[in-house]
Tab-separated table of C-alpha atoms in Angstrom:
chain	number	residue	atom	x	y	z
A	1	MET	CA	-13.026	-4.512	22.208
A	2	VAL	CA	-13.291	-4.429	25.559
A	3	ALA	CA	-12.385	-1.639	28.324
A	4	GLN	CA	-9.058	-1.191	28.417
A	5	ALA	CA	-7.410	0.345	31.855
A	6	LEU	CA	-6.413	4.695	31.095
A	7	SER	CA	-3.471	6.178	31.686
A	8	ILE	CA	-3.090	9.221	34.090
A	9	GLU	CA	-2.317	11.561	31.003
A	10	ASP	CA	-6.087	10.244	30.046
A	11	ARG	CA	-7.645	10.319	33.452
A	12	LEU	CA	-6.322	14.324	33.416
A	13	ALA	CA	-7.381	14.788	30.413
A	14	ILE	CA	-11.572	14.042	30.394
A	15	ASN	CA	-10.931	15.505	33.866
A	16	ASP	CA	-10.097	18.793	32.596
A	17	LEU	CA	-12.905	18.353	29.433
A	18	PHE	CA	-15.504	18.470	32.494
A	19	ILE	CA	-13.823	21.742	33.703
A	20	ARG	CA	-13.618	23.108	30.233
A	21	TYR	CA	-17.057	22.634	29.174
A	22	ALA	CA	-17.836	24.334	32.698
A	23	THR	CA	-15.801	27.123	32.515
A	24	SER	CA	-17.148	27.652	28.574
A	25	MET	CA	-20.400	27.502	30.353
A	26	ASP	CA	-20.743	30.102	32.378
A	27	ASN	CA	-18.384	32.453	30.375
A	28	GLY	CA	-20.746	32.081	27.787
A	29	ASP	CA	-17.992	30.970	25.024
A	30	VAL	CA	-20.129	29.090	22.408
A	31	GLU	CA	-17.511	27.607	20.381
A	32	GLY	CA	-15.789	26.304	23.728
A	33	VAL	CA	-18.781	24.792	25.037
A	34	VAL	CA	-19.000	22.560	21.410
A	35	GLY	CA	-15.626	22.368	20.688
A	36	CYS	CA	-16.087	20.004	23.784
A	37	TYR	CA	-18.211	16.974	21.895
A	38	THR	CA	-17.936	14.700	19.227
A	39	GLU	CA	-19.875	15.712	16.525
A	40	ASP	CA	-23.165	13.154	16.655
A	41	ALA	CA	-23.254	13.803	20.565
A	42	VAL	CA	-25.908	14.004	22.301
A	43	LEU	CA	-27.219	16.467	25.581
A	44	LEU	CA	-29.693	15.232	27.215
A	45	GLY	CA	-31.275	16.449	30.270
A	46	SER	CA	-35.191	18.135	31.705
A	47	ALA	CA	-33.560	21.496	32.452
A	48	THR	CA	-31.357	21.477	29.766
A	49	GLY	CA	-33.997	19.409	27.011
A	50	ASP	CA	-32.411	17.384	24.149
A	51	HIS	CA	-29.943	18.342	21.429
A	52	ARG	CA	-28.415	16.170	18.827
A	53	GLY	CA	-25.219	16.971	16.651
A	54	HIS	CA	-23.051	20.362	17.204
A	55	GLN	CA	-25.897	22.917	15.324
A	56	ALA	CA	-28.425	21.760	17.938
A	57	ILE	CA	-25.904	22.139	20.734
A	58	ARG	CA	-24.590	25.109	19.249
A	59	ALA	CA	-27.626	26.869	19.834
A	60	PHE	CA	-28.509	25.782	23.493
A	61	ALA	CA	-24.978	27.111	23.764
A	62	THR	CA	-26.089	30.658	22.470
A	63	ARG	CA	-28.967	31.238	24.695
A	64	TYR	CA	-26.646	30.971	28.166
A	65	ALA	CA	-24.313	33.213	26.315
A	66	ASN	CA	-26.701	35.392	26.823
A	67	PHE	CA	-28.086	35.050	29.605
A	68	HIS	CA	-24.284	36.170	30.592
A	69	ALA	CA	-23.850	38.996	28.381
A	70	SER	CA	-26.731	39.722	29.722
A	71	GLY	CA	-24.834	40.436	33.281
A	72	ALA	CA	-25.693	37.553	34.718
A	73	GLN	CA	-23.067	35.046	35.974
A	74	LEU	CA	-23.921	31.505	36.345
A	75	ARG	CA	-21.666	29.130	37.606
A	76	HIS	CA	-21.232	25.055	37.775
A	77	PHE	CA	-18.866	23.968	40.558
A	78	ILE	CA	-18.051	19.960	39.451
A	79	THR	CA	-17.320	17.799	42.017
A	80	ASN	CA	-17.118	13.837	42.976
A	81	ILE	CA	-16.067	12.856	39.023
A	82	ILE	CA	-15.708	9.008	38.849
A	83	VAL	CA	-13.825	7.612	35.551
A	84	THR	CA	-14.594	4.422	34.374
A	85	PRO	CA	-12.892	2.787	31.385
A	86	GLU	CA	-15.083	1.445	28.856
A	87	GLU	CA	-15.229	-0.572	25.586
A	88	GLY	CA	-14.390	2.903	23.238
A	89	GLY	CA	-13.842	4.834	25.967
A	90	ALA	CA	-15.021	6.093	29.576
A	91	LYS	CA	-18.290	6.553	31.250
A	92	VAL	CA	-17.855	9.516	33.343
A	93	THR	CA	-20.061	10.849	36.496
A	94	ALA	CA	-19.936	13.825	38.236
A	95	TYR	CA	-21.933	16.440	40.888
A	96	LEU	CA	-22.601	19.683	40.373
A	97	LEU	CA	-23.590	22.526	42.138
A	98	THR	CA	-25.736	25.347	40.015
A	99	GLY	CA	-26.286	28.969	41.012
A	100	TYR	CA	-26.648	32.387	39.094
A	101	THR	CA	-25.882	35.745	40.100
A	102	GLN	CA	-27.464	38.511	38.630
A	103	ASP	CA	-28.955	41.877	39.424
A	104	GLY	CA	-26.340	41.396	42.549
A	105	GLN	CA	-28.341	38.720	44.056
A	106	HIS	CA	-26.806	35.082	44.527
A	107	GLU	CA	-29.560	32.329	43.886
A	108	ARG	CA	-29.461	29.328	45.751
A	109	LEU	CA	-27.312	26.494	44.394
A	110	ARG	CA	-28.559	23.350	43.297
A	111	PRO	CA	-27.769	20.102	43.171
A	112	GLY	CA	-27.848	17.379	40.368
A	113	HIS	CA	-25.287	14.711	39.045
A	114	TYR	CA	-23.921	14.151	35.312
A	115	ILE	CA	-23.838	10.167	33.239
A	116	CYS	CA	-21.186	10.891	30.428
A	117	HIS	CA	-19.618	9.102	28.257
A	118	VAL	CA	-16.674	10.469	26.408
A	119	VAL	CA	-14.617	9.043	23.346
A	120	LYS	CA	-10.607	10.045	22.340
A	121	THR	CA	-11.290	11.423	18.813
A	122	GLU	CA	-7.858	11.944	17.037
A	123	GLY	CA	-5.913	12.381	20.603
A	124	GLU	CA	-8.721	14.551	21.930
A	125	TRP	CA	-10.974	14.074	24.687
A	126	LEU	CA	-14.507	14.607	23.399
A	127	PHE	CA	-18.521	14.458	24.727
A	128	LYS	CA	-19.996	11.382	22.843
A	129	SER	CA	-23.393	12.031	25.289
A	130	ARG	CA	-24.089	13.688	28.266
A	131	PHE	CA	-27.106	13.687	30.676
A	132	VAL	CA	-28.266	16.210	33.170
A	133	ALA	CA	-30.111	15.245	36.130
A	134	GLN	CA	-30.674	17.910	38.650
A	135	ASP	CA	-32.482	16.911	42.391
A	136	SER	CA	-34.915	19.878	42.105
A	137	PRO	CA	-35.692	22.197	39.450
A	138	MET	CA	-33.930	25.710	39.450
A	139	GLY	CA	-35.619	28.626	37.682
A	140	LEU	CA	-33.217	30.169	35.875
A	141	ASN	CA	-35.125	31.575	33.295
A	142	VAL	CA	-32.213	31.292	29.773
A	143	LYS	CA	-34.111	31.800	26.712
B	1	MET	CA	11.492	31.330	27.029
B	2	VAL	CA	7.756	30.577	26.070
B	3	ALA	CA	5.053	28.021	27.806
B	4	GLN	CA	6.324	24.224	28.660
B	5	ALA	CA	4.446	21.435	28.701
B	6	LEU	CA	3.480	20.962	32.941
B	7	SER	CA	4.450	16.822	34.328
B	8	ILE	CA	2.105	15.400	36.069
B	9	GLU	CA	3.883	16.158	39.274
B	10	ASP	CA	4.015	19.627	38.364
B	11	ARG	CA	0.365	19.562	38.010
B	12	LEU	CA	-0.926	17.826	41.254
B	13	ALA	CA	2.070	20.364	43.187
B	14	ILE	CA	-0.117	23.253	41.921
B	15	ASN	CA	-3.581	21.665	42.990
B	16	ASP	CA	-2.255	20.751	46.564
B	17	LEU	CA	-1.075	24.285	46.611
B	18	PHE	CA	-4.353	25.765	46.385
B	19	ILE	CA	-5.589	23.613	48.586
B	20	ARG	CA	-3.553	24.065	51.067
B	21	TYR	CA	-3.677	27.365	50.392
B	22	ALA	CA	-7.806	27.599	51.259
B	23	THR	CA	-7.513	25.193	54.075
B	24	SER	CA	-4.292	27.508	55.614
B	25	MET	CA	-7.018	30.608	55.765
B	26	ASP	CA	-9.607	28.411	57.154
B	27	ASN	CA	-7.250	27.122	60.716
B	28	GLY	CA	-5.851	30.691	61.385
B	29	ASP	CA	-2.368	29.240	59.720
B	30	VAL	CA	-1.236	32.329	59.687
B	31	GLU	CA	3.141	31.489	58.021
B	32	GLY	CA	0.904	28.458	56.028
B	33	VAL	CA	-1.082	31.348	54.409
B	34	VAL	CA	2.398	33.667	53.554
B	35	GLY	CA	4.095	30.373	52.868
B	36	CYS	CA	2.296	29.742	49.485
B	37	TYR	CA	3.188	32.885	47.878
B	38	THR	CA	6.717	34.071	46.804
B	39	GLU	CA	8.688	37.077	48.450
B	40	ASP	CA	7.563	39.647	45.945
B	41	ALA	CA	3.518	38.392	45.202
B	42	VAL	CA	0.165	40.493	44.936
B	43	LEU	CA	-2.912	39.162	46.538
B	44	LEU	CA	-5.885	41.618	44.967
B	45	GLY	CA	-9.841	41.403	44.711
B	46	SER	CA	-12.270	43.282	46.083
B	47	ALA	CA	-13.237	41.801	49.448
B	48	THR	CA	-9.375	41.116	50.070
B	49	GLY	CA	-8.104	44.060	49.178
B	50	ASP	CA	-4.998	44.682	47.939
B	51	HIS	CA	-1.857	43.221	49.239
B	52	ARG	CA	1.642	43.328	48.285
B	53	GLY	CA	4.637	41.239	49.430
B	54	HIS	CA	4.974	38.752	52.293
B	55	GLN	CA	4.814	41.621	55.170
B	56	ALA	CA	1.839	42.484	54.181
B	57	ILE	CA	0.241	38.826	52.872
B	58	ARG	CA	1.102	38.171	56.619
B	59	ALA	CA	-0.970	40.886	58.154
B	60	PHE	CA	-4.052	40.456	56.230
B	61	ALA	CA	-3.945	36.449	56.885
B	62	THR	CA	-3.511	37.556	60.820
B	63	ARG	CA	-7.161	39.827	60.460
B	64	TYR	CA	-8.714	35.314	59.290
B	65	ALA	CA	-6.728	34.194	62.188
B	66	ASN	CA	-8.256	35.530	64.692
B	67	PHE	CA	-11.652	35.501	63.141
B	68	HIS	CA	-10.874	31.616	63.604
B	69	ALA	CA	-9.312	32.167	66.819
B	70	SER	CA	-13.176	34.350	67.626
B	71	GLY	CA	-14.647	30.695	66.680
B	72	ALA	CA	-15.940	31.247	63.356
B	73	GLN	CA	-15.107	28.797	60.849
B	74	LEU	CA	-14.921	29.946	57.100
B	75	ARG	CA	-14.494	27.492	54.066
B	76	HIS	CA	-12.957	28.547	51.063
B	77	PHE	CA	-14.426	25.158	49.164
B	78	ILE	CA	-11.883	25.326	45.443
B	79	THR	CA	-13.295	23.192	42.407
B	80	ASN	CA	-13.013	24.124	38.973
B	81	ILE	CA	-8.974	24.160	38.875
B	82	ILE	CA	-7.815	24.804	35.289
B	83	VAL	CA	-4.002	24.853	34.632
B	84	THR	CA	-2.828	26.442	31.340
B	85	PRO	CA	1.318	26.574	31.280
B	86	GLU	CA	2.673	29.918	30.454
B	87	GLU	CA	5.750	31.399	29.714
B	88	GLY	CA	7.778	30.416	33.562
B	89	GLY	CA	5.637	29.281	34.951
B	90	ALA	CA	1.924	28.947	34.855
B	91	LYS	CA	-2.024	30.605	34.648
B	92	VAL	CA	-3.805	28.635	36.845
B	93	THR	CA	-7.956	29.973	37.415
B	94	ALA	CA	-10.154	28.329	39.793
B	95	TYR	CA	-14.258	28.628	41.569
B	96	LEU	CA	-15.005	28.861	45.028
B	97	LEU	CA	-17.418	28.891	47.318
B	98	THR	CA	-17.094	30.584	50.513
B	99	GLY	CA	-19.224	30.340	53.379
B	100	TYR	CA	-19.055	30.155	57.340
B	101	THR	CA	-20.522	29.372	60.349
B	102	GLN	CA	-20.279	31.501	63.548
B	103	ASP	CA	-22.132	30.934	66.967
B	104	GLY	CA	-24.161	27.572	65.348
B	105	GLN	CA	-25.501	29.774	62.639
B	106	HIS	CA	-24.225	29.070	58.781
B	107	GLU	CA	-23.854	31.757	56.109
B	108	ARG	CA	-25.179	31.130	52.826
B	109	LEU	CA	-22.515	30.005	50.690
B	110	ARG	CA	-20.652	32.623	47.697
B	111	PRO	CA	-19.345	31.620	44.921
B	112	GLY	CA	-16.752	33.625	43.124
B	113	HIS	CA	-13.568	32.436	41.235
B	114	TYR	CA	-9.413	33.123	41.056
B	115	ILE	CA	-6.815	34.362	38.708
B	116	CYS	CA	-3.327	33.030	39.491
B	117	HIS	CA	-0.131	32.969	38.239
B	118	VAL	CA	2.016	30.597	39.909
B	119	VAL	CA	5.412	29.892	39.187
B	120	LYS	CA	8.139	26.996	40.753
B	121	THR	CA	10.856	28.381	43.377
B	122	GLU	CA	13.762	25.629	44.240
B	123	GLY	CA	11.695	23.231	43.028
B	124	GLU	CA	8.284	24.506	45.002
B	125	TRP	CA	5.558	26.410	43.223
B	126	LEU	CA	3.830	29.472	44.375
B	127	PHE	CA	1.430	31.772	44.389
B	128	LYS	CA	3.027	35.191	42.432
B	129	SER	CA	-0.190	36.715	41.547
B	130	ARG	CA	-3.721	35.786	43.070
B	131	PHE	CA	-6.423	37.388	42.095
B	132	VAL	CA	-10.129	37.102	43.921
B	133	ALA	CA	-13.650	38.143	42.201
B	134	GLN	CA	-17.179	36.990	44.379
B	135	ASP	CA	-19.905	37.529	42.153
B	136	SER	CA	-21.857	39.185	45.402
B	137	PRO	CA	-20.429	40.624	48.278
B	138	MET	CA	-20.342	38.622	51.512
B	139	GLY	CA	-20.547	40.236	54.655
B	140	LEU	CA	-17.674	38.654	55.846
B	141	ASN	CA	-16.601	40.754	59.084
B	142	VAL	CA	-13.084	40.136	59.725
B	143	LYS	CA	-11.337	43.166	61.460
C	1	MET	CA	8.660	1.640	59.360
C	2	VAL	CA	8.236	5.900	58.349
C	3	ALA	CA	6.228	7.541	56.137
C	4	GLN	CA	6.847	6.620	52.002
C	5	ALA	CA	5.849	9.134	49.450
C	6	LEU	CA	3.408	7.712	47.273
C	7	SER	CA	3.009	7.504	42.866
C	8	ILE	CA	0.331	9.413	41.518
C	9	GLU	CA	-0.888	6.305	41.194
C	10	ASP	CA	-1.643	6.240	44.920
C	11	ARG	CA	-3.091	8.733	45.217
C	12	LEU	CA	-5.072	8.810	42.732
C	13	ALA	CA	-6.515	5.876	43.949
C	14	ILE	CA	-6.448	7.520	47.415
C	15	ASN	CA	-8.816	10.535	45.645
C	16	ASP	CA	-11.583	7.766	44.179
C	17	LEU	CA	-11.845	6.232	47.921
C	18	PHE	CA	-13.267	9.432	48.761
C	19	ILE	CA	-15.503	10.110	45.452
C	20	ARG	CA	-16.148	6.217	45.959
C	21	TYR	CA	-17.728	6.417	49.072
C	22	ALA	CA	-19.094	9.545	49.399
C	23	THR	CA	-21.462	8.257	45.600
C	24	SER	CA	-21.736	4.817	47.328
C	25	MET	CA	-23.337	6.894	49.936
C	26	ASP	CA	-25.518	8.915	48.231
C	27	ASN	CA	-26.890	5.757	46.463
C	28	GLY	CA	-28.082	4.021	49.336
C	29	ASP	CA	-25.288	1.194	47.667
C	30	VAL	CA	-24.942	-0.112	51.124
C	31	GLU	CA	-22.380	-3.070	50.370
C	32	GLY	CA	-20.583	-0.074	48.192
C	33	VAL	CA	-19.873	1.763	51.575
C	34	VAL	CA	-18.949	-1.126	53.804
C	35	GLY	CA	-16.120	-2.314	51.058
C	36	CYS	CA	-14.635	1.218	51.552
C	37	TYR	CA	-13.293	0.080	54.773
C	38	THR	CA	-10.988	-2.206	56.418
C	39	GLU	CA	-12.515	-4.583	59.206
C	40	ASP	CA	-11.789	-3.141	62.129
C	41	ALA	CA	-12.295	0.107	60.529
C	42	VAL	CA	-13.954	3.127	62.979
C	43	LEU	CA	-16.622	5.556	61.805
C	44	LEU	CA	-16.634	8.925	64.139
C	45	GLY	CA	-19.104	11.450	64.382
C	46	SER	CA	-21.484	13.805	65.825
C	47	ALA	CA	-23.816	13.340	62.636
C	48	THR	CA	-22.884	9.982	62.029
C	49	GLY	CA	-22.225	8.410	65.431
C	50	ASP	CA	-19.511	6.127	66.252
C	51	HIS	CA	-19.389	2.379	63.978
C	52	ARG	CA	-16.620	0.022	64.324
C	53	GLY	CA	-16.593	-3.168	62.359
C	54	HIS	CA	-17.895	-3.605	59.156
C	55	GLN	CA	-21.159	-4.512	60.653
C	56	ALA	CA	-21.736	-2.023	62.558
C	57	ILE	CA	-20.762	0.313	59.186
C	58	ARG	CA	-23.363	-2.145	57.655
C	59	ALA	CA	-26.400	-0.997	60.256
C	60	PHE	CA	-25.375	2.624	59.302
C	61	ALA	CA	-25.007	2.602	56.117
C	62	THR	CA	-28.385	0.558	55.495
C	63	ARG	CA	-30.426	3.678	57.480
C	64	TYR	CA	-28.972	5.767	54.436
C	65	ALA	CA	-30.019	3.242	52.271
C	66	ASN	CA	-32.727	3.999	53.719
C	67	PHE	CA	-33.615	6.777	53.337
C	68	HIS	CA	-32.433	6.843	49.923
C	69	ALA	CA	-35.028	4.419	49.652
C	70	SER	CA	-37.560	6.699	50.620
C	71	GLY	CA	-37.360	9.099	47.798
C	72	ALA	CA	-34.531	11.325	48.735
C	73	GLN	CA	-31.609	12.384	47.225
C	74	LEU	CA	-28.604	12.853	49.547
C	75	ARG	CA	-25.296	14.944	48.168
C	76	HIS	CA	-22.144	14.570	49.542
C	77	PHE	CA	-19.647	17.463	47.611
C	78	ILE	CA	-16.267	16.559	48.715
C	79	THR	CA	-13.743	18.858	47.561
C	80	ASN	CA	-10.190	19.973	48.716
C	81	ILE	CA	-8.350	16.823	49.981
C	82	ILE	CA	-5.195	16.475	51.085
C	83	VAL	CA	-3.143	13.319	51.109
C	84	THR	CA	-0.204	12.957	53.419
C	85	PRO	CA	1.883	10.477	53.910
C	86	GLU	CA	2.217	8.775	56.670
C	87	GLU	CA	3.782	4.987	57.796
C	88	GLY	CA	1.981	2.874	56.851
C	89	GLY	CA	-0.437	4.645	54.829
C	90	ALA	CA	-1.696	8.511	55.241
C	91	LYS	CA	-3.641	10.977	56.418
C	92	VAL	CA	-6.337	12.308	54.445
C	93	THR	CA	-8.880	15.416	55.004
C	94	ALA	CA	-11.228	17.460	53.300
C	95	TYR	CA	-14.107	19.255	52.974
C	96	LEU	CA	-17.770	18.029	51.870
C	97	LEU	CA	-20.544	19.576	51.246
C	98	THR	CA	-23.878	18.163	52.503
C	99	GLY	CA	-27.186	18.662	51.549
C	100	TYR	CA	-30.683	16.657	50.560
C	101	THR	CA	-33.678	17.204	48.245
C	102	GLN	CA	-37.100	15.650	49.164
C	103	ASP	CA	-40.256	16.093	48.365
C	104	GLY	CA	-39.321	18.267	45.794
C	105	GLN	CA	-37.028	20.631	47.938
C	106	HIS	CA	-33.698	21.023	48.369
C	107	GLU	CA	-32.302	21.488	52.132
C	108	ARG	CA	-29.870	24.216	52.246
C	109	LEU	CA	-26.021	22.878	51.869
C	110	ARG	CA	-23.975	21.795	55.158
C	111	PRO	CA	-20.499	22.686	55.189
C	112	GLY	CA	-17.807	20.287	57.707
C	113	HIS	CA	-14.468	18.564	57.036
C	114	TYR	CA	-13.167	14.639	57.321
C	115	ILE	CA	-9.820	13.290	58.849
C	116	CYS	CA	-9.000	9.667	57.636
C	117	HIS	CA	-6.276	7.447	58.295
C	118	VAL	CA	-6.645	4.883	54.854
C	119	VAL	CA	-4.277	1.880	53.933
C	120	LYS	CA	-3.476	-0.072	51.490
C	121	THR	CA	-4.327	-3.908	52.045
C	122	GLU	CA	-3.772	-5.981	49.323
C	123	GLY	CA	-3.405	-3.427	46.859
C	124	GLU	CA	-6.825	-1.363	47.870
C	125	TRP	CA	-6.504	1.697	49.335
C	126	LEU	CA	-9.424	1.180	52.187
C	127	PHE	CA	-10.292	3.605	55.332
C	128	LYS	CA	-9.122	2.197	58.777
C	129	SER	CA	-10.761	5.128	59.988
C	130	ARG	CA	-12.983	8.494	58.917
C	131	PHE	CA	-13.686	11.096	61.514
C	132	VAL	CA	-16.795	13.814	60.278
C	133	ALA	CA	-16.811	17.070	61.946
C	134	GLN	CA	-19.975	19.369	60.840
C	135	ASP	CA	-19.225	22.933	61.592
C	136	SER	CA	-23.499	23.302	62.176
C	137	PRO	CA	-25.841	20.544	62.620
C	138	MET	CA	-28.331	19.866	59.580
C	139	GLY	CA	-31.389	18.356	60.332
C	140	LEU	CA	-31.609	15.343	58.702
C	141	ASN	CA	-33.841	12.688	59.906
C	142	VAL	CA	-32.369	9.369	59.244
C	143	LYS	CA	-33.885	6.408	60.680
């Protein structure tokens, strides 16, 4: 099997997946986050830690939901999305700016990037793997 | 009447509406701003104040045009646009980063988000309502 | 000859050109940068200096590749892309946020904007001219 060109609908759906994921994280929507991943997906990164499968990713997302429930507003600004077809799906890279507001104070925005692999499962595009790298560490105290 | 799926052309046109609005605000283009709204539109927000109808929105946009004319450069960076079809049009949410440069000094960027409702009027997508929320206040001194 | 409406495929390809250019610059990919321009293209800007043709643009991109090779990570966040068809191609404007991380320190992000003209050459969209303006100077020490 080789990489196939993606339709415009597929490209927009992959774009939407990225944005839906970011806003679900920021809004503390745990199942919204989990639902962006395949059952066997992996989430990797120095800031996020490594998580494999829905159960581990749910625990990860729950920590951010608690952060949100405490009154903090995290924001993932997603730009520079590049979608490259590959065998079985697509490789997707993007830039992120991450910052949060807590107790009325806005923390400085931090840049980083994503390297993801997405697959179409039952008509829906999902993350099979997601790697997050930040250019400099951010002192986000999520427990 | 129920929500209908949007064509790709509609989605791009709604995206363009958001960007055209942001750049019109930043460039001090008063009629460009007003022309993004339906006649009976409402603009709501703690930073912007509440404005109903073209005349009120024109007065609002004029204050920003004066800010621009004074040599200040405001920037609304728009990301994370999500378009959800709804009865009669679409709900659209987006993230913004707002900052400005004045007298050679660039003020720190502030995050926030939009919740908007858009409708297609005579073939053109326009804002029927626009709600702006900033995560932390920005000391923009627009008169 | 007059401006012709652009297909959705053309719009996405122009969008991709912008993103590919930004990430090539940030990753120190010299030929990736050069390949985004027509042979006779011009790059203009107070921060970038003026450069005409592939050879001059290659020298420009090489300085940024050296910056990257030294361990610094530059980031161009691209938003607010507006594509306007014009005779022979399209005018494209966009916003940028630029910042970099060096020795673990992230420098404050700086806003600016682009005014570009793009043409379709042998089926591929390329920059014929590219003007970059920053709202306030950034002390990037690229040699």
